[in-house]
Tab-separated table of C-alpha atoms in Angstrom:
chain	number	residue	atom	x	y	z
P	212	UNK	CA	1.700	24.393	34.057
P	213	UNK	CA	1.741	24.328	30.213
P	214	UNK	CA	1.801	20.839	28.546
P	215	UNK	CA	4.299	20.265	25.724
P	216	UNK	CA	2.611	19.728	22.461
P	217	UNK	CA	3.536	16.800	20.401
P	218	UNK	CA	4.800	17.373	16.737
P	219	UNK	CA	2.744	14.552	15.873
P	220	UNK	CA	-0.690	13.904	17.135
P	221	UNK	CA	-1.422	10.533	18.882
P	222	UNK	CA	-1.879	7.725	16.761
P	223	UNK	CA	-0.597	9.272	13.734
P	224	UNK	CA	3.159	9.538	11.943
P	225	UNK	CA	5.203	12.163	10.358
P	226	UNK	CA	4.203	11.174	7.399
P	227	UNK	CA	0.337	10.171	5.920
P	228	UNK	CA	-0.831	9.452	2.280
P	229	UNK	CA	-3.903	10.992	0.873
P	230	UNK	CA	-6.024	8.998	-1.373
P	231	UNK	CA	-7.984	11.448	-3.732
P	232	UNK	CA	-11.003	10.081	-5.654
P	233	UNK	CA	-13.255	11.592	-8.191
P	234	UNK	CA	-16.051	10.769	-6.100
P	235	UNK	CA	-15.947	7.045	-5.316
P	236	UNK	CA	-14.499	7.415	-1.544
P	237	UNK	CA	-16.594	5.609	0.265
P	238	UNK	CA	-15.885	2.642	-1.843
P	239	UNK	CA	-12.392	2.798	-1.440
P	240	UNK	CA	-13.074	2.970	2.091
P	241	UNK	CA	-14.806	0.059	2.222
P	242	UNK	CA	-12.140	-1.423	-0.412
P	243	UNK	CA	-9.475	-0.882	2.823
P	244	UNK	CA	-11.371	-1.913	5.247
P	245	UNK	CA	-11.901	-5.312	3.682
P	246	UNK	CA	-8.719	-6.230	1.898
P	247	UNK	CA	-6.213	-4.686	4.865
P	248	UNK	CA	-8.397	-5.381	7.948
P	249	UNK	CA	-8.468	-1.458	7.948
P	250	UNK	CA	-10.584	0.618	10.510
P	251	UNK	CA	-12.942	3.666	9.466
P	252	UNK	CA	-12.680	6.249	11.381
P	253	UNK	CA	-15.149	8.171	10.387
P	254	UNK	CA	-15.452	10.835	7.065
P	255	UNK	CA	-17.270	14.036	6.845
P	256	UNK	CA	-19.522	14.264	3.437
P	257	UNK	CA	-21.879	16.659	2.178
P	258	UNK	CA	-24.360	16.334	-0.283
P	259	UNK	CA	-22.540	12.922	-1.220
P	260	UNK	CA	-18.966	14.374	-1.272
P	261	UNK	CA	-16.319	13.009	1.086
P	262	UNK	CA	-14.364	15.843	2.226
P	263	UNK	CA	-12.490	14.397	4.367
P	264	UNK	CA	-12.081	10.624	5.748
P	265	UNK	CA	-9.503	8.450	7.678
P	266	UNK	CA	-8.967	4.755	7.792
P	267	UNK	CA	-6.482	2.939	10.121
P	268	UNK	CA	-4.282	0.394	8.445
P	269	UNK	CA	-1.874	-1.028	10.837
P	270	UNK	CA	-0.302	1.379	12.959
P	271	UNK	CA	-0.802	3.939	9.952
P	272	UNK	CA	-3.642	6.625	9.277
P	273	UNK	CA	-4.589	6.801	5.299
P	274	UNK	CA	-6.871	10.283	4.580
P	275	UNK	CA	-9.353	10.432	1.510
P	276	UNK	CA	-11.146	12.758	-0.085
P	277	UNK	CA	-13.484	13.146	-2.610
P	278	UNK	CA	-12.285	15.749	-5.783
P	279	UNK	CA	-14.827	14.805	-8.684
P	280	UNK	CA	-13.387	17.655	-11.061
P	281	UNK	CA	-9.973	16.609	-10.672
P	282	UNK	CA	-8.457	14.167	-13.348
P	283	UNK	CA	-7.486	10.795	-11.995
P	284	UNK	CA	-4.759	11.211	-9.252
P	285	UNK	CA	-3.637	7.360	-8.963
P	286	UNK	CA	-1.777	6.945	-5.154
P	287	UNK	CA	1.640	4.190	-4.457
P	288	UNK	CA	1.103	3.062	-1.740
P	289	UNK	CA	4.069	0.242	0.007
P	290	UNK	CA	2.384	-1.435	3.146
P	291	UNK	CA	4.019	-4.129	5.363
P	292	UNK	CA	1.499	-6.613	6.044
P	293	UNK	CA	1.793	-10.167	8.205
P	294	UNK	CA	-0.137	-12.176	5.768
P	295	UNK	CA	0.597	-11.142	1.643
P	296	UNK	CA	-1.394	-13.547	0.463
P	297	UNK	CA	-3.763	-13.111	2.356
P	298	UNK	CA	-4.157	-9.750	1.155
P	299	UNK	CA	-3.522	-9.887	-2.565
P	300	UNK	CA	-6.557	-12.673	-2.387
P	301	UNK	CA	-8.432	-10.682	-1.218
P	302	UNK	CA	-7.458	-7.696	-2.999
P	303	UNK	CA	-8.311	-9.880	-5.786
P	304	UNK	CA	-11.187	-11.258	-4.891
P	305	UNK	CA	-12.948	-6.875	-4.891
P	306	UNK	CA	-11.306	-6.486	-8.379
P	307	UNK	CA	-8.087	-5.961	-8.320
P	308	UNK	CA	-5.385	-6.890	-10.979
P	309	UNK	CA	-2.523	-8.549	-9.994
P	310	UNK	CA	0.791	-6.511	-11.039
P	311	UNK	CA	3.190	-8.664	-9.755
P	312	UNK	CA	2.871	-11.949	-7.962
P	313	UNK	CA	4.638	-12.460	-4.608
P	314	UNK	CA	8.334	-12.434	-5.257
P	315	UNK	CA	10.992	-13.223	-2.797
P	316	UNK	CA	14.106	-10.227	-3.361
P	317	UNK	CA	17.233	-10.439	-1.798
P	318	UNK	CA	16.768	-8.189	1.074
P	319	UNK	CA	13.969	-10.372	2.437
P	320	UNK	CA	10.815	-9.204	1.867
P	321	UNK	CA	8.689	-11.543	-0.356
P	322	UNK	CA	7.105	-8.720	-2.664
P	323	UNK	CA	3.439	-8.541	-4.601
P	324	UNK	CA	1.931	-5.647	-6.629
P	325	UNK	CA	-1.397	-4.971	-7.397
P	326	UNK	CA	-3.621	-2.207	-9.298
P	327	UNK	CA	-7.208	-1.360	-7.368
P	328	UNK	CA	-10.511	-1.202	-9.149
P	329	UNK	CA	-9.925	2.912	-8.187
P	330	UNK	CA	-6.558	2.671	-10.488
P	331	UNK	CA	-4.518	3.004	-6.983
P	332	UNK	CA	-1.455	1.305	-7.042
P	333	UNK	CA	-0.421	-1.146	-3.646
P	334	UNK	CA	3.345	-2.920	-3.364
P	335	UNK	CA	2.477	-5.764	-0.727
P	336	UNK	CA	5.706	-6.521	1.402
P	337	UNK	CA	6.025	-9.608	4.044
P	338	UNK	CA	9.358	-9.832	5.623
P	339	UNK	CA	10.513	-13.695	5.076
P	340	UNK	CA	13.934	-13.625	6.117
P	341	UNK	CA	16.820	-11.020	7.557
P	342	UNK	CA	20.230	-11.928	5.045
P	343	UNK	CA	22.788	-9.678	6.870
P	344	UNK	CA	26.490	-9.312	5.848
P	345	UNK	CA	27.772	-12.390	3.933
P	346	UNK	CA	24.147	-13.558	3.445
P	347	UNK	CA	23.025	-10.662	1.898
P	348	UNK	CA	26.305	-10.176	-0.408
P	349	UNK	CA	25.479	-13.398	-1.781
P	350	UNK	CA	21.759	-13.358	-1.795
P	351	UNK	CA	22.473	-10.291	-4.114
P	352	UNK	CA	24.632	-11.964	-6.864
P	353	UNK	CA	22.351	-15.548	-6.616
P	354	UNK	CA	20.744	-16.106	-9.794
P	355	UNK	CA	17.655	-16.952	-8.568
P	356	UNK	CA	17.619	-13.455	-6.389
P	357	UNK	CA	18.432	-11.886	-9.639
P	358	UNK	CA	16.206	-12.956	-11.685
P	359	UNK	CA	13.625	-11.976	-9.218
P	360	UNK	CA	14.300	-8.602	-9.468
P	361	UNK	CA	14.803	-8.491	-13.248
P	362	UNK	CA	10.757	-9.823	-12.748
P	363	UNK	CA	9.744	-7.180	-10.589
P	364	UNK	CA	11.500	-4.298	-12.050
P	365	UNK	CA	10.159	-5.309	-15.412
P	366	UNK	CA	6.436	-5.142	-14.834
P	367	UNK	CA	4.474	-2.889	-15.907
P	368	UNK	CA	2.726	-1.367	-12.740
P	369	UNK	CA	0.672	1.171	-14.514
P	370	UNK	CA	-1.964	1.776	-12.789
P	371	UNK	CA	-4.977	1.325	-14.868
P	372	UNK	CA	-8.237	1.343	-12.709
């Protein structure tokens, strides 16, 4: 009897980021691990070169890799997380820069940006509230909603290590 193969491997989803570094992986790793409770599991180096690594974040799989002749490949990454301030702090606390501070938008997710010491960028979402229908129509037109966007969308989120 023949076993159907999955599409998607166990513990993984259809789609997973890369993080490329010029050759500072194994602090980023460590950089995940800390600020988003992440879980290493486990990187193959050689001669000091990460090849290949994976880290757990939630119910997500994030692969690095070490490319030191590359020029700087910044990654966006969006991550739902239980606690954002939580995370930003301590985001902030291993060097971070804060983009943009947590901001409640109209859909419900109370939003933060911030810019790694590896020049990654990370948008911070913690769902606050579910406006449906009427709710929502008006949570899109409320000043206060408004003006929250016009504070997100006008940041500047370049990433600048």
């Amino acid at each position: 009897m023949t076993e159907s193969l999955s599409v998607v491997p166990e513990g993984y989803h259809t789609v997973t980021p890369w993080i490329i570094s010029a050759g500072n992986t194994a602090a980023v790793i460590d950089f995940l691990v800390e600020v988003f409770d992440g879980a290493d599991l486990g990187r193959m180096e050689t001669d000091g070169v990460i090849g290949h690594a994976e880290v757990r974040i939630g119910d997500s799989v994030v692969m690095l890799f070490d490319k030191p002749e590359w020029a700087r490949t910044p990654s966006f990454l969006r991550l739902y997380v239980a606690d954002d301030a939580a995370v930003l702090a301590r985001a902030v606390k291993r060097g971070s820069r804060v983009v943009t501070e947590p901001t409640e938008l109209f859909w419900g997710d109370r939003v933060s940006r911030f810019s790694d010491p590896f020049g990654n960028l990370w948008w911070i979402h913690q769902r606050v509230a579910a406006p449906v229908g009427e709710e929502l129509d008006r949570r899109l037109r409320d000043p206060e909603f408004v003006a929250n966007m016009d504070y997100v969308q006008g940041a500047d989120f370049s990433p600048r290590g």
